[in-house]
Amino acid sequence: MTTVTLTGTEADPRRWLKAFASQEALLAIAVIGLAIAVGLYNPRFLAARNLSDVLLGNAYIAVAAVGMSMVIISGNIDISVGALIGVLATISGTLAVNGAPAVVAWSAALVAGVLVMALQGVIIAYLRIPAIVVTLGMLSILKGGLISVTGGKWITDLPDDFHLADVEIFGTLPFPVFLMILATILAALWMRYSASGRAIYAVGGNAEAARLCGISQPRTIVMVFALHGLFAGAAALLYATQLRVIQSTVPPNLELTIITASVVGGVSILGGVGTVVGSTLAAVLIAEIASALVFIDVSPYWIRAVQGVLILVTVIADILRRRRMAGA
Amino acid sequence: MSEIPLPQTAKRIMPWWLLRHETMLAVILLVALIVLGSLNSRFLTIDNLLNQGRLTTEVGLIALPMTFIIITGGIDLSVGSIVGLCAILLGYSWKSFGFPLPLAICFSLLVGAAAGFLNGIVITRVKVPPLIMTIATLALYRGLAEGISQARSVRGYPEWFYFVGQENLFGVPAQLWLLLIALVVSAIVLDRTTFGRTLYAMGNNETAARFSGLPVDRAKLIIYTLSGLMAGLSACVLVSRVTTTRSDMGIGYELDVIAAVVLGGTSIFGGVGTIWGTLVGLAMIQLLKNGLALTGVKGDATIVVIGAVLILSTLVASSLQRRRDGVFWSV
């Protein structure tokens, strides 16, 4: 198999930029185009209430997809994140209900997220166990643990000040949307301009070359997973605080939706390529499609099939594009 | 059955740890049997053990082709979703298309094979890594199952259809015969045919296998199609056992299957593994579930144990593999 590694420095910078611009521009056009098309069919889709519900309800997926994108760019995968978000939401909610100050409850989710993911990172990077096995095992540990500890009981009577998702920044911007944009921009800048951010691309693109450049592969992978845990923690807070209850079960197939957002956002599954701007746009697009299905009278039960087709098409397009670029 | 399926050179260099690995597994299984048996008198009865065999058949049928796939260094995460899709199409084609049930069964097997074939063709032609391809189809096939069924279940199959899932044949659960036949055939194919040896060659060094003129792509296409077909068969057995069809059938099967295969000593890095090991892995997981359940541990806690076992057994296998690699390099 011909592996072409385009890590910024090696590739022609213009083509590099063009490849990115096209994926992200494409997604932006898709988001707007779909809104217009569905709006023409059913104007109620464009109601401000619906559009903001779509954004608010799915911002946490975009936030988690930022971390997932880093993981995939580094050449790994994580399928435990859905279960982890469920566990973190429950930890945070349990603390809040038992009288812990909101700040403590929030930080607990972030810290626990970082710890669990960093542990997985260590097993993957230093003990050399493939990410798929570690995260598949962790998925089962977290899912089983959550259900057997909580017994499936929902957490209710959450204190008012716990509801992070209700906070509005500058009086108008809802916190989930603010966090989604902030996380995306910060992560994008960091990954593009800092040495440690570039290291993620280097490790995912060509691990051997990265090692020769003096980048520690294991350390980078642990860092990526720890950050992924931080974003998962933030996503869990949004998930936990957007409703008045926390369902103490793992949202089914949440990890698939998050992976879909990353992959459709242009993060190459072969590692080394992609941006978090793309993954956030893709998360918005997926949420928009799910909502649009309802407005064009298609059963929402088809949503996962649509997700599957989206991943398949993007992945195949990505590989064919790489092959063409390798040939050119 | 203590054959060590490795190239002759490897066999001479280090037979000891492989032998020990399989012996170790068998010993652990034996100890687990005795401990669980002494904790609960219902555990070590023929009835209970046969019943556990019945329950493990659906996962076992899929674990056989999964062993092939993991030996080549690949993976198939979509098997659980194929089970769901085939189960739905079995019920749907019988109830809504009005197919006679035997035809519906063939149809669902065909769909399973086609689903696996799609995985295989994209993996070999487009060169999408198996992990990503089967994550995509994990979503796609489950989505199709949900979309087609609209979350409605199908019940009321004719009485004869329940034979495989619920009755005994010669005193043994009927579906266990299916598993036994599949097991023997897979073991012979893997150990005694050129095709089987090709799988090991691919897992050890795919480029070398290609340059040796082995039909690498064709072998991949066959094993992924087989995986889909067996998932379809597993769906039929499952529907026959539980008498209903739902779109969430088979969710999480990939975890059980992969855990059984990896626990059975098949290396996730490819090149190493036996059907015999997978059988021991299957037995261990099912007995662990059953034993824990009988000693009062709830179902959800047992999947915690399976997850931990999966990670730990891979840790052991990888440290052994690294030692093996060390031996290889020094030759």
XYZ file of C-alpha atoms in Angstrom:
659
model
C 0.000 0.000 0.000
C 1.362 3.397 -0.896
C 1.322 5.586 2.126
C 1.665 9.209 1.240
C 2.360 11.371 4.198
C 1.448 14.961 3.761
C 2.588 16.623 6.908
C 2.528 20.320 6.175
C 6.200 20.774 5.593
C 6.605 18.079 2.956
C 3.667 18.920 0.730
C 3.209 21.807 -1.639
C 1.616 24.397 0.675
C -0.912 25.599 -1.868
C -2.266 22.156 -2.596
C -2.288 21.513 1.161
C -4.417 24.610 1.743
C -6.645 23.809 -1.210
C -7.380 20.317 0.036
C -8.463 21.719 3.384
C -10.388 24.640 2.016
C -12.340 22.355 -0.253
C -13.449 19.978 2.504
C -14.463 22.750 4.854
C -15.991 24.954 2.178
C -17.900 21.924 0.937
C -19.298 21.303 4.419
C -20.247 24.958 4.903
C -22.030 24.930 1.541
C -23.762 21.675 2.488
C -24.943 23.127 5.812
C -26.409 26.232 4.145
C -27.634 24.454 1.033
C -29.473 21.821 3.035
C -31.098 24.487 5.201
C -32.367 26.317 2.100
C -33.539 23.153 0.344
C -35.418 21.834 3.368
C -36.705 25.344 4.101
C -38.260 25.525 0.627
C -39.996 22.183 1.210
C -41.112 23.045 4.707
C -40.570 26.643 5.883
C -41.069 25.637 9.515
C -37.600 24.065 9.409
C -36.069 27.534 9.197
C -37.878 28.805 12.288
C -35.331 30.367 14.630
C -36.590 28.104 17.392
C -35.820 24.949 15.417
C -32.410 26.053 14.193
C -31.287 27.057 17.683
C -32.628 23.783 19.105
C -30.557 21.870 16.561
C -27.424 23.784 17.552
C -28.072 23.712 21.304
C -28.945 20.051 21.444
C -25.919 18.937 19.473
C -23.160 21.324 20.518
C -21.809 18.648 22.868
C -21.256 16.312 19.925
C -19.177 18.972 18.177
C -17.144 19.547 21.365
C -16.451 15.829 21.750
C -15.627 15.601 18.036
C -12.823 18.153 18.543
C -11.060 15.680 20.842
C -11.949 12.725 18.630
C -10.433 14.516 15.635
C -7.131 14.889 17.497
C -7.201 11.183 18.352
C -7.891 10.144 14.762
C -5.304 12.572 13.342
C -2.734 10.986 15.658
C -3.522 7.684 13.965
C -5.693 6.182 16.719
C -9.380 5.660 17.368
C -11.571 5.820 20.443
C -14.892 4.037 20.682
C -15.262 4.436 24.451
C -16.092 8.139 24.394
C -19.869 7.723 24.285
C -19.816 5.561 27.403
C -17.358 7.945 29.061
C -19.664 10.918 28.458
C -22.477 8.998 30.141
C -20.259 8.177 33.132
C -18.928 11.738 33.479
C -22.414 13.244 33.272
C -23.527 10.899 36.048
C -20.505 11.670 38.249
C -21.065 15.380 37.868
C -24.810 15.148 38.425
C -24.439 12.918 41.488
C -22.030 15.379 43.082
C -24.335 18.315 42.337
C -27.381 16.568 43.791
C -25.446 15.705 46.936
C -24.724 19.334 47.609
C -21.318 19.874 46.045
C -20.866 23.406 44.680
C -21.446 23.570 40.930
C -17.810 24.387 40.242
C -16.689 21.214 42.033
C -19.231 19.105 40.152
C -18.108 20.560 36.847
C -14.391 20.145 37.531
C -14.909 16.558 38.685
C -16.217 15.614 35.235
C -13.274 17.309 33.514
C -10.668 15.740 35.816
C -12.192 12.269 35.623
C -12.375 12.560 31.842
C -8.711 13.456 31.593
C -7.712 10.635 33.961
C -9.634 7.875 32.177
C -8.461 8.938 28.729
C -4.851 9.482 29.838
C -4.872 5.969 31.286
C -6.035 4.603 27.943
C -3.387 6.709 26.225
C -0.679 5.188 28.416
C -1.841 1.644 27.683
C -1.965 2.394 23.949
C 1.291 4.345 23.694
C 3.597 2.673 26.207
C 2.240 -0.873 26.331
C 1.586 -0.875 22.571
C -1.918 -2.284 22.635
C -3.993 -1.210 19.611
C -6.418 1.596 20.430
C -9.356 -0.424 19.157
C -8.835 -3.169 21.742
C -8.211 -0.821 24.660
C -11.179 1.411 23.905
C -13.479 -1.507 23.106
C -12.603 -2.998 26.489
C -13.029 0.371 28.212
C -16.384 0.889 26.483
C -17.602 -2.308 28.065
C -16.115 -1.496 31.474
C -17.646 1.994 31.560
C -21.027 0.932 30.191
C -21.373 -2.051 32.493
C -20.011 -0.111 35.451
C -22.405 2.787 34.948
C -25.505 0.631 34.715
C -24.567 -1.617 37.620
C -23.628 1.278 39.926
C -26.650 3.476 39.195
C -29.098 0.645 38.579
C -30.390 2.723 35.662
C -31.929 5.354 37.965
C -32.258 8.850 36.583
C -30.800 11.803 38.428
C -33.404 14.479 39.067
C -33.720 17.567 41.313
C -30.484 19.039 40.047
C -29.699 22.418 41.658
C -30.372 25.433 39.425
C -26.834 26.785 39.428
C -25.583 23.434 38.048
C -27.176 24.062 34.667
C -24.224 25.240 32.654
C -26.156 24.934 29.412
C -28.572 27.647 30.557
C -25.867 30.269 30.967
C -25.865 32.929 28.272
C -22.686 34.680 27.277
C -23.045 38.439 26.612
C -26.718 38.002 27.385
C -27.543 36.370 24.054
C -25.178 33.597 23.083
C -26.121 30.289 24.743
C -23.210 28.674 26.520
C -23.190 25.374 24.551
C -22.837 27.217 21.256
C -20.246 29.545 22.760
C -18.241 26.586 24.060
C -18.504 24.792 20.717
C -17.110 27.799 18.851
C -14.464 28.583 21.459
C -13.222 24.976 21.665
C -13.067 24.701 17.905
C -11.157 27.952 17.403
C -8.692 27.357 20.250
C -8.013 23.783 19.192
C -7.663 24.763 15.528
C -5.154 27.528 16.324
C -3.209 25.325 18.718
C -3.021 22.442 16.274
C -2.005 24.696 13.407
C 0.567 26.964 15.032
C 2.082 25.350 18.120
C 4.860 22.797 18.083
C 2.954 20.372 20.286
C -0.102 20.750 18.044
C 1.901 20.041 14.906
C 3.372 17.004 16.634
C -0.080 15.347 16.459
C -0.016 15.563 12.666
C 3.592 14.381 12.561
C 2.910 11.306 14.675
C -0.216 10.410 12.707
C 1.324 11.117 9.324
C 4.600 9.305 9.664
C 5.535 7.984 13.083
C 9.070 7.070 12.038
C 9.800 10.497 10.565
C 8.340 12.121 13.669
C 10.649 10.055 15.855
C 13.644 11.090 13.809
C 12.589 14.715 14.252
C 12.804 14.220 17.989
C 9.075 14.004 18.653
C 8.210 11.474 21.322
C 5.399 9.402 19.875
C 4.161 7.881 23.151
C 4.175 11.239 24.917
C 2.232 12.867 22.072
C -0.353 10.098 22.094
C -0.855 10.342 25.857
C -1.225 14.123 25.506
C -3.786 13.690 22.723
C -5.825 11.251 24.777
C -5.670 13.461 27.882
C -6.958 16.419 25.848
C -9.609 14.186 24.297
C -10.684 13.368 27.866
C -10.914 17.094 28.659
C -13.177 17.711 25.665
C -15.210 14.621 26.561
C -15.613 16.097 30.053
C -16.799 19.410 28.611
C -19.174 17.562 26.284
C -20.487 15.578 29.261
C -21.242 18.817 31.132
C -23.252 20.167 28.220
C -25.024 16.818 27.872
C -25.748 16.660 31.613
C -27.038 20.191 31.967
C -29.165 20.627 28.850
C -32.106 18.701 30.335
C -33.523 18.717 33.850
C -32.624 15.053 34.330
C -29.579 12.910 33.682
C -30.441 9.485 32.349
C -27.977 7.159 33.978
C -27.479 5.086 30.894
C -25.046 5.554 28.090
C -26.562 7.341 25.101
C -26.676 4.573 22.489
C -24.095 4.819 19.721
C -23.010 8.313 20.706
C -19.417 7.352 19.848
C -20.512 6.532 16.304
C -22.047 9.980 15.848
C -18.874 11.596 17.177
C -16.616 9.518 14.925
C -18.903 10.306 11.992
C -18.526 14.036 12.678
C -14.727 13.761 12.705
C -14.459 11.607 9.607
C -17.047 13.523 7.578
C -15.281 16.705 8.714
C -12.276 15.669 6.661
C -10.113 14.047 9.318
C -8.300 11.360 7.428
C -8.716 7.904 8.846
C -5.170 7.136 7.810
C -3.944 9.734 10.273
C -2.025 12.946 9.771
C -4.665 15.063 8.045
C -7.714 17.049 9.117
C -8.912 20.056 11.057
C -11.339 20.537 13.924
C -13.142 23.271 11.991
C -14.212 20.571 9.574
C -15.372 18.248 12.320
C -17.464 20.968 13.977
C -19.110 21.866 10.667
C -19.777 18.174 10.087
C -21.327 17.801 13.548
C -23.675 20.676 12.708
C -24.464 19.097 9.338
C -25.302 15.727 10.887
C -27.564 17.348 13.464
C -29.199 19.347 10.688
C -29.824 16.198 8.633
C -31.392 14.448 11.622
C -33.717 17.376 12.157
C -34.416 17.757 8.436
C -35.605 14.141 8.154
C -38.484 15.000 10.466
C -39.442 18.068 8.432
C -39.452 16.247 5.095
C -41.594 13.468 6.566
C -38.940 10.789 6.596
C -38.845 8.542 9.632
C -36.010 9.499 12.011
C -35.225 5.783 12.233
C -33.228 6.246 9.025
C -30.736 8.632 10.634
C -28.121 6.040 11.430
C -28.231 4.627 7.912
C -27.638 8.166 6.622
C -24.673 8.495 9.007
C -23.239 5.220 7.741
C -23.521 6.302 4.118
C -21.920 9.674 4.987
C -18.878 8.006 6.613
C -18.547 5.525 3.772
C -18.688 8.169 1.055
C -16.241 10.519 2.830
C -13.758 7.762 3.598
C -13.774 6.423 0.044
C -13.481 9.961 -1.381
C -10.581 10.668 0.987
C -8.690 7.564 -0.079
C -9.277 8.152 -3.775
C -8.169 11.786 -3.410
C -4.989 10.700 -1.642
C -4.305 8.187 -4.366
C -4.753 10.834 -7.053
C -2.471 13.239 -5.183
C 0.116 10.494 -4.833
C -0.118 9.881 -8.565
C 0.094 13.584 -9.463
C -5.162 -30.489 18.685
C -1.924 -29.178 20.123
C -0.715 -28.411 16.603
C 1.116 -25.124 16.476
C 0.084 -23.426 13.274
C 3.224 -21.468 12.550
C 5.796 -21.699 9.808
C 8.262 -24.505 10.346
C 11.155 -22.210 11.196
C 9.156 -20.421 13.861
C 8.087 -23.758 15.276
C 11.601 -24.886 15.859
C 12.699 -21.618 17.423
C 10.028 -21.153 20.029
C 7.503 -23.851 20.578
C 7.559 -23.394 24.317
C 5.588 -20.231 24.897
C 2.855 -21.046 22.425
C 2.444 -24.394 24.068
C 2.411 -22.681 27.396
C -0.087 -20.105 26.227
C -2.625 -22.725 25.186
C -1.936 -24.916 28.191
C -2.253 -21.878 30.404
C -5.682 -21.089 28.933
C -6.888 -24.638 29.407
C -5.608 -24.679 32.990
C -7.314 -21.364 33.785
C -10.525 -22.723 32.270
C -10.268 -25.843 34.414
C -9.598 -23.868 37.596
C -12.476 -21.512 36.799
C -14.768 -24.511 36.286
C -13.798 -26.025 39.622
C -14.037 -22.769 41.581
C -17.373 -21.766 40.056
C -18.611 -25.323 40.484
C -17.767 -25.336 44.175
C -19.420 -21.937 44.671
C -22.678 -23.067 43.161
C -23.951 -26.617 42.867
C -26.117 -25.819 39.837
C -23.109 -24.749 37.791
C -21.337 -28.023 37.037
C -24.370 -29.937 35.817
C -24.730 -31.362 32.318
C -28.000 -29.479 31.856
C -26.452 -26.143 32.721
C -23.350 -26.671 30.604
C -25.408 -27.745 27.558
C -27.640 -24.748 28.049
C -24.585 -22.482 28.123
C -23.516 -24.097 24.861
C -26.886 -23.173 23.420
C -26.423 -19.563 24.491
C -22.900 -19.300 23.139
C -23.701 -20.633 19.660
C -24.690 -17.284 18.164
C -21.454 -15.627 19.226
C -19.472 -18.779 18.438
C -20.597 -18.986 14.814
C -19.292 -15.452 14.224
C -16.112 -16.007 16.227
C -14.868 -18.611 13.731
C -14.561 -16.315 10.686
C -13.469 -13.527 13.061
C -10.519 -15.740 14.012
C -9.605 -15.918 10.307
C -9.926 -12.152 9.959
C -7.893 -11.289 13.054
C -5.194 -13.777 12.012
C -4.775 -11.763 8.801
C -4.381 -8.617 10.913
C -7.862 -7.304 10.067
C -10.991 -6.799 12.146
C -14.732 -6.794 11.549
C -16.734 -4.531 13.851
C -19.916 -4.712 11.770
C -20.913 -8.295 12.706
C -23.374 -7.230 15.417
C -25.116 -4.916 12.976
C -25.216 -7.630 10.299
C -26.961 -9.880 12.844
C -29.534 -7.120 13.383
C -30.012 -6.503 9.652
C -30.357 -10.207 8.810
C -32.778 -10.809 11.686
C -34.935 -7.906 10.512
C -34.851 -9.029 6.889
C -35.730 -12.587 7.895
C -38.850 -11.364 9.667
C -39.651 -8.637 7.154
C -39.345 -10.744 4.009
C -41.478 -13.460 5.596
C -44.186 -11.154 6.946
C -44.243 -8.279 4.470
C -42.949 -9.745 1.189
C -44.825 -12.969 1.887
C -41.758 -15.156 1.231
C -42.120 -18.738 2.438
C -39.981 -19.062 5.568
C -37.270 -21.295 4.011
C -36.852 -18.738 1.236
C -36.767 -15.937 3.822
C -33.980 -17.776 5.653
C -31.970 -18.112 2.418
C -32.641 -14.446 1.672
C -31.357 -13.366 5.057
C -28.233 -15.527 4.700
C -27.681 -14.012 1.268
C -28.017 -10.493 2.668
C -25.490 -11.369 5.380
C -23.030 -12.620 2.784
C -23.648 -9.535 0.635
C -23.054 -7.250 3.634
C -19.758 -9.017 4.327
C -18.890 -8.943 0.626
C -19.385 -5.166 0.575
C -16.944 -4.867 3.488
C -14.476 -7.092 1.678
C -14.714 -5.423 -1.718
C -14.146 -1.913 -0.338
C -11.317 -3.140 1.893
C -9.528 -4.865 -0.998
C -10.329 -2.525 -3.903
C -10.395 0.931 -2.326
C -7.913 -0.070 0.426
C -9.989 1.361 3.232
C -8.559 0.013 6.513
C -10.836 -2.778 7.849
C -11.318 -0.952 11.159
C -12.781 2.148 9.516
C -14.741 0.282 6.848
C -16.470 -1.867 9.436
C -17.137 1.085 11.759
C -18.898 2.740 8.813
C -20.935 -0.364 8.053
C -21.562 -0.881 11.770
C -23.556 2.354 11.522
C -24.936 1.629 8.039
C -26.240 -1.920 8.620
C -27.769 -1.061 11.992
C -29.300 2.026 10.385
C -30.808 -0.102 7.610
C -32.194 -2.525 10.200
C -33.783 0.352 12.095
C -35.028 2.099 8.975
C -36.557 -1.012 7.407
C -38.184 -2.249 10.597
C -39.225 1.179 11.905
C -38.584 -0.380 15.329
C -41.443 -2.851 14.862
C -40.901 -6.469 15.832
C -42.061 -9.583 13.985
C -43.366 -12.614 15.882
C -45.477 -15.705 15.335
C -43.189 -17.909 13.266
C -44.320 -21.447 12.457
C -43.536 -24.052 15.095
C -40.917 -25.988 13.055
C -38.724 -22.891 12.842
C -38.070 -23.007 16.591
C -36.429 -26.438 16.335
C -32.897 -25.160 15.770
C -33.078 -22.619 18.541
C -34.921 -24.514 21.227
C -34.979 -28.276 20.706
C -32.460 -31.043 21.261
C -30.985 -33.371 18.663
C -29.492 -36.609 20.066
C -29.670 -35.075 23.536
C -27.677 -31.999 22.624
C -29.104 -28.538 21.798
C -29.734 -28.525 18.056
C -27.738 -25.396 17.302
C -24.666 -26.855 18.996
C -24.423 -29.326 16.101
C -24.257 -26.373 13.727
C -21.486 -24.849 15.802
C -19.659 -28.173 16.026
C -19.710 -28.699 12.244
C -18.602 -25.110 11.599
C -15.882 -25.501 14.208
C -14.420 -28.692 12.696
C -14.567 -27.323 9.161
C -12.912 -24.034 10.202
C -10.191 -25.825 12.143
C -9.365 -28.080 9.173
C -9.446 -25.195 6.703
C -7.204 -23.041 8.875
C -4.728 -25.739 9.771
C -4.652 -28.090 6.814
C -5.303 -26.129 3.624
C -3.318 -23.734 1.484
C -6.040 -21.182 2.074
C -5.556 -21.399 5.833
C -1.798 -21.091 5.563
C -2.287 -18.054 3.302
C -4.139 -16.327 6.138
C -1.173 -16.780 8.485
C 1.216 -15.554 5.805
C -0.905 -12.442 5.306
C -0.967 -11.726 9.020
C 2.767 -12.158 9.418
C 3.745 -10.010 6.467
C 1.184 -9.007 3.902
C 3.689 -7.543 1.454
C 5.768 -10.688 1.554
C 2.625 -12.773 1.032
C 1.745 -10.674 -2.010
C 5.233 -11.016 -3.446
C 5.063 -14.763 -2.869
C 2.163 -14.805 -5.293
C -0.476 -15.627 -2.709
C -4.013 -14.501 -3.610
C -4.169 -11.972 -0.780
C -7.130 -9.925 -2.014
C -9.183 -12.977 -2.881
C -8.536 -14.460 0.568
C -9.645 -11.215 2.215
C -12.777 -11.055 0.109
C -13.604 -14.638 1.101
C -13.119 -14.172 4.841
C -15.128 -10.942 5.104
C -17.945 -12.474 3.041
C -17.808 -15.559 5.241
C -17.997 -13.341 8.310
C -21.186 -11.738 6.970
C -22.655 -15.129 6.044
C -21.999 -16.549 9.505
C -23.480 -13.423 11.097
C -26.585 -14.119 8.978
C -26.666 -17.730 10.170
C -26.214 -16.543 13.719
C -29.178 -14.181 13.237
C -31.401 -17.069 12.112
C -30.361 -19.182 15.119
C -30.941 -16.210 17.420
C -34.419 -15.500 16.031
C -35.266 -19.185 16.319
C -34.175 -19.168 19.961
C -35.868 -15.968 21.134
C -38.896 -16.271 18.754
C -38.990 -12.607 17.835
C -37.212 -10.165 15.526
C -36.087 -6.751 16.671
C -33.789 -4.190 15.103
C -31.553 -4.003 18.190
C -30.583 -7.675 17.960
C -26.877 -8.390 18.062
C -25.879 -5.029 19.552
C -22.490 -5.464 21.215
C -21.829 -8.893 19.659
C -18.588 -7.559 18.223
C -17.277 -7.131 21.771
C -18.090 -10.715 22.805
C -16.741 -12.139 19.567
C -13.484 -10.198 19.579
C -12.996 -10.835 23.291
C -13.411 -14.601 22.748
C -11.004 -14.657 19.813
C -8.348 -12.525 21.500
C -8.713 -14.350 24.805
C -8.215 -17.579 22.865
C -4.694 -16.506 21.991
C -5.243 -15.057 18.514
C -2.974 -12.054 18.243
C -4.684 -8.776 17.373
C -1.461 -7.950 15.498
C -2.089 -10.852 13.107
C -0.206 -13.995 12.181
C -0.977 -16.052 15.277
C -4.064 -17.927 16.396
C -6.014 -21.167 16.339
C -9.649 -22.224 16.153
C -8.965 -24.408 19.187
C -7.940 -21.301 21.121
C -11.099 -19.478 20.042
C -13.166 -22.402 21.327
C -11.477 -22.142 24.723
C -11.982 -18.362 24.656
C -15.692 -18.791 23.901
C -16.082 -21.335 26.684
C -14.280 -19.096 29.151
C -16.414 -16.045 28.389
C -19.712 -17.919 28.498
C -18.794 -19.763 31.699
C -17.573 -16.526 33.247
C -20.918 -14.879 32.454
C -22.880 -17.860 33.714
C -20.725 -18.426 36.770
C -20.894 -14.784 37.805
C -24.643 -14.721 37.223
C -25.127 -17.827 39.367
C -23.064 -16.354 42.176
C -25.328 -13.328 42.166
C -23.437 -10.826 40.009
C -25.789 -8.861 37.787
C -25.551 -8.998 33.980
C -24.196 -5.486 33.580
C -21.298 -6.153 35.898
C -20.218 -9.157 33.836
C -19.569 -6.966 30.790
C -17.198 -4.973 32.994
C -15.296 -8.206 33.578
C -15.299 -9.071 29.858
C -13.902 -5.643 29.008
C -11.131 -5.987 31.569
C -10.360 -9.536 30.400
C -10.097 -8.302 26.809
C -7.557 -5.613 27.680
C -5.521 -7.837 30.038
C -5.346 -10.803 27.677
C -4.119 -8.538 24.888
C -1.491 -7.137 27.243
C -0.210 -10.659 27.937
C -0.336 -11.620 24.256
C 1.521 -8.489 23.170
C 4.336 -8.949 25.654
C 4.703 -12.529 24.384
C 4.600 -11.288 20.797
C 7.337 -8.783 21.486
C 9.456 -11.498 22.970
C 8.776 -13.613 19.879
C 9.781 -10.729 17.618
C 13.014 -10.462 19.549
C 13.743 -14.095 18.809
C 12.931 -13.573 15.158
C 15.302 -10.665 14.760
C 18.213 -12.474 16.323
C 17.961 -15.337 13.810
